[in-house]
Short mmCIF file of C-alpha atoms in Angstrom, two decimals:
data_model
loop_
_atom_site.label_atom_id
_atom_site.label_comp_id
_atom_site.label_asym_id
_atom_site.label_seq_id
_atom_site.Cartn_x
_atom_site.Cartn_y
_atom_site.Cartn_z
CA MET L 1 -139.94 195.87 394.92
CA ASP L 2 -141.41 196.73 391.29
CA ASN L 3 -138.45 197.27 388.87
CA SER L 4 -140.76 197.11 385.98
CA PRO L 5 -140.77 200.13 383.21
CA GLU L 6 -144.55 200.29 384.18
CA ALA L 7 -143.36 201.75 387.45
CA GLY L 8 -141.07 204.28 385.70
CA LYS L 9 -137.69 202.28 385.81
CA ALA L 10 -135.78 200.41 383.15
CA PHE L 11 -135.67 196.66 383.07
CA THR L 12 -133.07 194.98 385.16
CA ALA L 13 -130.22 192.97 383.82
CA ALA L 14 -131.87 189.93 385.44
CA ASP L 15 -135.41 190.71 383.93
CA LEU L 16 -133.85 191.41 380.62
CA PRO L 17 -130.66 189.53 380.09
CA VAL L 18 -128.64 190.80 377.24
CA ASP L 19 -125.20 189.48 376.30
CA ASP L 20 -122.04 191.50 375.85
CA GLN L 21 -122.83 191.77 372.13
CA GLY L 22 -126.39 193.28 372.69
CA ARG L 23 -128.23 190.16 372.04
CA ILE L 24 -131.32 188.90 373.97
CA TYR L 25 -130.35 185.78 375.88
CA HIS L 26 -132.22 182.73 374.22
CA LEU L 27 -132.56 183.72 370.59
CA GLN L 28 -129.11 185.72 370.61
CA VAL L 29 -130.70 188.27 368.36
CA LYS L 30 -130.49 192.17 368.40
CA PRO L 31 -133.26 194.73 367.84
CA GLY L 32 -133.59 195.14 364.17
CA GLU L 33 -132.74 191.70 363.15
CA ILE L 34 -136.41 190.43 363.37
CA ALA L 35 -138.77 191.53 360.80
CA ALA L 36 -142.38 192.87 361.73
CA ASP L 37 -143.72 189.74 359.93
CA VAL L 38 -142.76 186.61 361.33
CA LEU L 39 -143.22 182.77 360.63
CA ILE L 40 -142.82 180.73 363.98
CA VAL L 41 -142.04 177.00 363.56
CA GLY L 42 -141.47 174.42 366.27
CA ASP L 43 -138.66 172.57 364.40
CA PRO L 44 -135.41 174.21 363.92
CA GLY L 45 -134.93 172.15 360.67
CA ARG L 46 -138.17 173.50 359.29
CA ALA L 47 -137.05 177.20 359.78
CA GLU L 48 -133.70 176.17 357.91
CA PHE L 49 -136.14 174.74 355.17
CA ILE L 50 -138.20 177.79 354.89
CA GLY L 51 -135.11 180.09 354.96
CA ARG L 52 -133.71 178.09 352.12
CA HIS L 53 -136.57 177.61 349.82
CA PHE L 54 -138.84 180.46 350.47
CA PHE L 55 -136.30 183.54 351.21
CA SER L 56 -133.99 185.28 349.24
CA ASP L 57 -131.47 188.17 349.97
CA ILE L 58 -130.87 186.50 353.53
CA GLU L 59 -129.56 189.38 355.84
CA PHE L 60 -129.57 187.38 359.22
CA GLU L 61 -129.18 183.83 360.21
CA HIS L 62 -128.33 182.57 363.58
CA GLU L 63 -128.64 179.46 365.75
CA HIS L 64 -128.45 179.22 369.53
CA ARG L 65 -129.77 176.44 371.89
CA GLY L 66 -131.62 174.88 368.75
CA LEU L 67 -133.46 177.98 368.12
CA VAL L 68 -132.92 178.94 364.43
CA THR L 69 -133.87 182.53 363.31
CA ILE L 70 -133.52 183.65 359.64
CA THR L 71 -134.54 187.16 358.32
CA GLY L 72 -134.75 187.70 354.40
CA THR L 73 -137.07 188.64 351.60
CA SER L 74 -140.18 186.14 351.08
CA HIS L 75 -141.46 185.44 347.86
CA VAL L 76 -144.66 183.45 347.40
CA SER L 77 -144.98 180.74 344.74
CA GLY L 78 -148.22 179.34 343.23
CA GLY L 79 -150.13 179.46 340.01
CA GLN L 80 -153.04 181.51 341.05
CA ALA L 81 -151.36 183.80 343.40
CA THR L 82 -151.85 187.49 343.23
CA VAL L 83 -148.82 189.35 342.59
CA VAL L 84 -147.60 191.20 345.81
CA SER L 85 -144.52 192.89 346.90
CA PRO L 86 -141.72 190.98 348.37
CA LEU L 87 -141.77 191.05 352.15
CA ARG L 88 -139.17 191.36 354.66
CA THR L 89 -139.78 188.37 356.74
CA SER L 90 -138.45 186.52 359.59
CA VAL L 91 -138.78 182.77 360.54
CA THR L 92 -137.88 181.61 363.95
CA THR L 93 -137.97 178.50 366.07
CA SER L 94 -140.12 178.11 369.22
CA GLY L 95 -139.23 174.66 370.27
CA ILE L 96 -141.62 172.13 371.27
CA GLY L 97 -144.62 173.15 373.66
CA THR L 98 -146.01 176.29 375.07
CA PRO L 99 -143.24 176.56 377.80
CA SER L 100 -140.57 176.89 375.18
CA LEU L 101 -142.86 179.11 372.82
CA GLU L 102 -143.38 181.33 375.85
CA ILE L 103 -139.80 182.19 376.05
CA VAL L 104 -139.47 182.77 372.36
CA ALA L 105 -142.71 184.82 372.13
CA ASN L 106 -141.63 187.23 374.99
CA GLU L 107 -138.21 187.76 373.46
CA LEU L 108 -139.85 188.45 370.05
CA ALA L 109 -141.90 191.15 371.77
CA LEU L 110 -139.07 192.64 373.58
CA LEU L 111 -136.95 192.78 370.67
CA ASN L 112 -139.68 194.98 368.99
CA GLU L 113 -140.64 197.07 371.94
CA VAL L 114 -137.51 197.84 373.92
CA ASP L 115 -134.55 200.09 373.33
CA PHE L 116 -131.73 197.88 374.50
CA VAL L 117 -129.44 200.80 375.45
CA SER L 118 -131.75 202.63 377.83
CA ARG L 119 -133.52 199.19 378.73
CA THR L 120 -137.07 200.86 378.48
CA ARG L 121 -139.97 200.32 376.37
CA LYS L 122 -140.55 202.57 373.45
CA LYS L 123 -143.74 204.57 373.24
CA GLU L 124 -144.44 203.40 369.81
CA PHE L 125 -143.57 200.31 367.75
CA PRO L 126 -144.71 198.13 364.74
CA ARG L 127 -147.50 195.78 365.27
CA LEU L 128 -146.13 192.18 364.67
CA HIS L 129 -147.97 189.75 362.40
CA ILE L 130 -147.01 186.33 363.19
CA ILE L 131 -148.19 183.02 361.96
CA ARG L 132 -147.44 179.56 363.26
CA VAL L 133 -146.69 176.92 360.39
CA GLY L 134 -146.55 173.52 362.20
CA THR L 135 -147.65 169.89 362.08
CA SER L 136 -150.88 168.67 363.88
CA GLY L 137 -153.04 165.45 364.23
CA GLY L 138 -156.51 165.78 362.59
CA LEU L 139 -159.39 165.20 364.66
CA GLN L 140 -162.21 164.62 362.16
CA ALA L 141 -162.50 161.66 360.22
CA GLY L 142 -163.07 163.45 356.96
CA THR L 143 -159.93 165.44 356.99
CA ARG L 144 -157.39 164.10 354.34
CA LEU L 145 -153.79 163.84 355.33
CA GLY L 146 -151.74 167.02 354.52
CA THR L 147 -154.72 169.24 354.58
CA PRO L 148 -153.73 172.63 356.08
CA ILE L 149 -155.86 173.56 358.96
CA ILE L 150 -156.44 177.31 359.65
CA THR L 151 -157.06 178.02 363.47
CA THR L 152 -160.14 180.22 364.19
CA HIS L 153 -159.91 179.56 367.95
CA ALA L 154 -157.49 177.73 370.13
CA ILE L 155 -158.37 175.54 373.34
CA GLY L 156 -155.25 175.75 375.68
CA MET L 157 -154.97 172.48 377.60
CA ASP L 158 -151.44 173.83 378.87
CA ASN L 159 -151.19 176.03 381.86
CA THR L 160 -148.73 178.50 380.38
CA GLY L 161 -151.33 180.82 379.48
CA LEU L 162 -152.61 180.97 382.95
CA PHE L 163 -149.76 183.26 384.05
CA TYR L 164 -150.97 186.05 381.79
CA GLU L 165 -153.91 187.90 382.89
CA ILE L 166 -155.46 188.84 379.40
CA PRO L 167 -159.32 189.18 379.14
CA HIS L 168 -161.51 186.88 376.94
CA PRO L 169 -161.20 188.18 373.24
CA ASP L 170 -164.90 187.50 372.68
CA PRO L 171 -168.01 186.01 374.37
CA ASP L 172 -167.61 182.85 372.61
CA CYS L 173 -164.29 182.02 374.20
CA GLN L 174 -165.74 182.74 377.86
CA ARG L 175 -168.67 180.43 377.01
CA LEU L 176 -166.29 177.75 375.67
CA GLU L 177 -164.15 177.76 378.64
CA ALA L 178 -167.07 177.11 381.01
CA GLU L 179 -168.35 174.39 378.52
CA LEU L 180 -164.90 172.65 378.26
CA SER L 181 -164.30 172.67 381.88
CA GLN L 182 -167.43 170.88 382.57
CA LEU L 183 -166.60 168.42 379.58
CA MET L 184 -163.33 167.54 381.36
CA ARG L 185 -164.77 167.08 384.64
CA HIS L 186 -167.44 164.81 383.47
CA SER L 187 -165.10 162.99 381.25
CA MET L 188 -162.83 162.00 384.02
CA SER L 189 -163.26 159.27 386.68
CA GLU L 190 -164.44 160.73 389.93
CA THR L 191 -161.84 158.61 391.80
CA SER L 192 -158.95 160.34 389.75
CA ARG L 193 -156.56 162.25 391.74
CA PHE L 194 -156.98 165.16 389.08
CA HIS L 195 -160.77 165.11 388.86
CA GLY L 196 -162.11 168.49 388.30
CA LYS L 197 -158.47 170.07 387.91
CA ILE L 198 -158.28 170.31 384.13
CA HIS L 199 -159.70 173.77 383.12
CA PRO L 200 -158.83 174.82 379.51
CA TYR L 201 -158.53 178.35 378.57
CA VAL L 202 -159.79 179.46 375.00
CA THR L 203 -158.57 182.21 372.89
CA ARG L 204 -158.92 183.17 369.23
CA ALA L 205 -156.72 183.76 366.23
CA GLU L 206 -156.82 187.51 364.79
CA PRO L 207 -159.73 187.50 362.58
CA VAL L 208 -157.94 189.64 359.90
CA LEU L 209 -155.15 186.98 359.60
CA VAL L 210 -157.83 184.18 359.36
CA SER L 211 -159.62 185.87 356.44
CA ALA L 212 -156.08 186.48 354.84
CA LEU L 213 -155.15 182.87 355.30
CA LYS L 214 -158.36 181.49 353.78
CA GLU L 215 -158.00 183.98 350.80
CA ALA L 216 -154.50 183.00 350.29
CA ALA L 217 -155.50 179.26 350.08
CA VAL L 218 -158.09 179.90 347.45
CA GLU L 219 -155.81 181.97 345.50
CA LEU L 220 -153.01 179.26 345.74
CA GLY L 221 -155.73 176.60 344.92
CA ILE L 222 -154.99 174.70 348.16
CA GLU L 223 -157.86 173.04 349.90
CA VAL L 224 -157.87 173.86 353.56
CA ARG L 225 -160.28 173.44 356.84
CA ALA L 226 -160.73 176.08 359.19
CA GLY L 227 -161.87 175.40 362.91
CA LEU L 228 -160.64 174.89 366.47
CA THR L 229 -157.17 173.82 367.33
CA VAL L 230 -156.34 172.11 370.69
CA SER L 231 -153.00 172.70 372.18
CA ALA L 232 -152.01 170.00 374.29
CA PRO L 233 -149.24 170.09 376.92
CA GLY L 234 -147.54 167.03 375.71
CA PHE L 235 -147.52 164.30 372.70
CA SER L 236 -148.77 161.14 374.39
CA ALA L 237 -151.52 161.00 376.93
CA PRO L 238 -152.33 164.71 376.76
CA GLN L 239 -153.38 164.02 373.09
CA GLY L 240 -154.91 160.63 373.83
CA ARG L 241 -152.28 158.21 372.92
CA ALA L 242 -152.19 155.08 375.34
CA THR L 243 -148.59 154.26 374.68
CA ALA L 244 -147.29 154.36 378.40
CA ARG L 245 -147.32 152.08 381.16
CA VAL L 246 -149.22 154.49 383.24
CA LYS L 247 -152.97 154.93 382.94
CA ALA L 248 -153.95 158.31 381.40
CA SER L 249 -156.20 160.46 383.81
CA LEU L 250 -158.33 161.61 380.80
CA PRO L 251 -158.56 158.59 378.44
CA GLU L 252 -159.24 159.29 374.75
CA VAL L 253 -159.06 163.05 375.11
CA ASP L 254 -158.78 163.35 371.50
CA LYS L 255 -162.07 161.65 370.94
CA ILE L 256 -163.62 163.45 373.54
CA LEU L 257 -162.62 166.87 371.94
CA SER L 258 -163.37 165.85 368.25
CA ASP L 259 -166.90 164.97 369.33
CA PHE L 260 -167.55 168.43 371.02
CA ASP L 261 -169.57 170.79 369.18
CA PRO L 262 -168.54 174.41 370.01
CA HIS L 263 -171.56 175.91 368.11
CA LEU L 264 -169.51 178.15 366.05
CA ASP L 265 -171.07 178.46 362.68
CA GLY L 266 -170.55 174.77 361.97
CA GLU L 267 -166.96 174.86 362.94
CA ARG L 268 -165.49 171.77 364.58
CA VAL L 269 -162.54 170.97 366.57
CA GLU L 270 -160.07 170.24 363.95
CA ASN L 271 -156.79 169.31 365.27
CA MET L 272 -154.41 168.90 368.12
CA GLU L 273 -150.89 170.40 368.36
CA MET L 274 -148.81 171.95 371.17
CA GLU L 275 -148.23 175.67 370.57
CA ALA L 276 -150.98 177.81 369.12
CA SER L 277 -153.07 178.46 372.28
CA PHE L 278 -150.30 180.30 374.01
CA LEU L 279 -149.15 182.22 370.84
CA LEU L 280 -152.57 183.55 370.27
CA HIS L 281 -153.33 184.18 373.91
CA PHE L 282 -150.25 186.23 374.57
CA MET L 283 -149.79 188.04 371.24
CA GLY L 284 -153.44 188.83 371.16
CA GLY L 285 -153.03 190.41 374.64
CA LEU L 286 -150.24 192.47 373.43
CA GLY L 287 -152.28 193.75 370.67
CA TYR L 288 -150.04 191.79 368.03
CA TRP L 289 -151.98 189.76 365.37
CA ALA L 290 -151.31 186.05 365.52
CA GLY L 291 -152.60 183.22 363.58
CA ALA L 292 -151.77 179.42 362.89
CA VAL L 293 -152.09 177.16 359.83
CA CYS L 294 -150.89 173.64 360.60
CA PRO L 295 -151.17 170.75 358.18
CA ALA L 296 -152.92 167.37 359.56
CA ILE L 297 -150.11 164.84 359.05
CA ALA L 298 -152.00 162.22 361.10
CA ASN L 299 -155.53 161.39 361.47
CA ARG L 300 -156.48 160.45 364.98
CA ARG L 301 -159.94 159.03 363.99
CA ASN L 302 -158.47 156.89 361.20
CA ASP L 303 -155.37 156.02 362.92
CA THR L 304 -153.17 156.99 359.99
CA PHE L 305 -149.93 159.02 359.66
CA ASP L 306 -148.13 160.50 356.62
CA PRO L 307 -144.40 160.20 357.08
CA ASN L 308 -143.69 162.23 353.73
CA TYR L 309 -145.36 165.53 354.86
CA GLN L 310 -142.86 167.97 353.44
CA GLN L 311 -145.27 169.15 350.65
CA ALA L 312 -148.03 169.72 353.25
CA ILE L 313 -145.55 172.11 355.17
CA ALA L 314 -144.59 173.81 351.87
CA ASN L 315 -148.26 174.29 351.17
CA ALA L 316 -148.93 175.80 354.50
CA THR L 317 -145.94 177.92 354.30
CA ASN L 318 -146.94 179.31 350.95
CA ILE L 319 -150.41 180.11 352.53
CA ALA L 320 -148.85 181.80 355.44
CA LEU L 321 -146.48 183.95 353.46
CA LEU L 322 -149.18 185.17 351.05
CA ALA L 323 -151.52 185.97 354.00
CA LEU L 324 -148.69 188.01 355.71
CA ALA L 325 -147.75 189.89 352.39
CA LYS L 326 -151.47 190.73 351.68
CA THR L 327 -152.17 191.91 355.22
CA ARG L 328 -148.95 194.04 355.26
CA GLN L 329 -149.98 195.43 351.85
CA LYS L 330 -153.48 196.38 353.54
CA PHE L 331 -151.82 197.68 356.54
CA PRO L 332 -148.36 198.93 355.80
CA ASP L 333 -147.82 201.37 358.62
CA ASP L 334 -149.57 199.29 361.26
CA ARG L 335 -148.12 200.29 364.73
CA LEU L 336 -149.13 200.35 368.26
CA ALA L 337 -148.63 203.00 370.84
CA TRP L 338 -147.94 202.21 374.61
CA ASP L 339 -149.11 204.64 377.28
CA GLY L 340 -147.00 203.18 380.05
CA GLU L 341 -149.82 201.30 381.58
CA LEU L 342 -150.69 197.43 381.73
#
């Protein structure tokens, strides 16, 4: 039985769990407590850091299940930054990996789109602008530790995105999926139990946000790199780390992907992390604008790691906040209409 609002019915209590205070289940947030401009981070401590150092006039702050959400007014600092109006902004926590992010991303969308009294989707709602600020491992030898990497396209090695039927955002994504599937197949032993079973999906960041992130970095005087980001389904073998007493089915996957040429105007596969692919895939499919800027706090080609990476996070946060502010300044009444069909 189809109980979805697309069939003319309200969301059921099981499909949209809301507690006795009117809060969505995992984040424990009510509609209106999330801004239309959002930073999403994996680490709850990073959400608290951003709220403490980059927000003023905090109007909402809550933690549940390790998911910290803060809404306030963001201010961009930086010597060369263009003065922009303070922006109502939220920072929230995705947790680690695309399965956890899938929960949070859905709840952000539902908080923005659904009337929690009638449990039906509104016919119009603001377009969310969302940027992930996280950490990553650089895949190119020339990338200096701490360099923020702006994602143009994301390679999803996870399978979370496969449960959402979203068209390729551009022909390059379709081409790259075919090329990467072949690369995975040819890079695995034919005797592997999983030979031929790894098929990455490819999505892209919203070009408006990519441009805004690049412009913000220039105005702030922060050196960045832009290119493709790999979202792995784990930290160890899925990112090429041979630390377990079990053989990896795809050894040195980090090197395999760093050597891959995507033929995208000279861009390279720049970094690996664990969340950007689903964020861009899902939010883009909903018509929201999503991007990512993640400092390289390790360099996989040089086998280096920076344990003191807080300044790199601060730099990426400044870039992301300025990009959100400038984008909202250009598109102040950016809204989406829903016609009742998927």
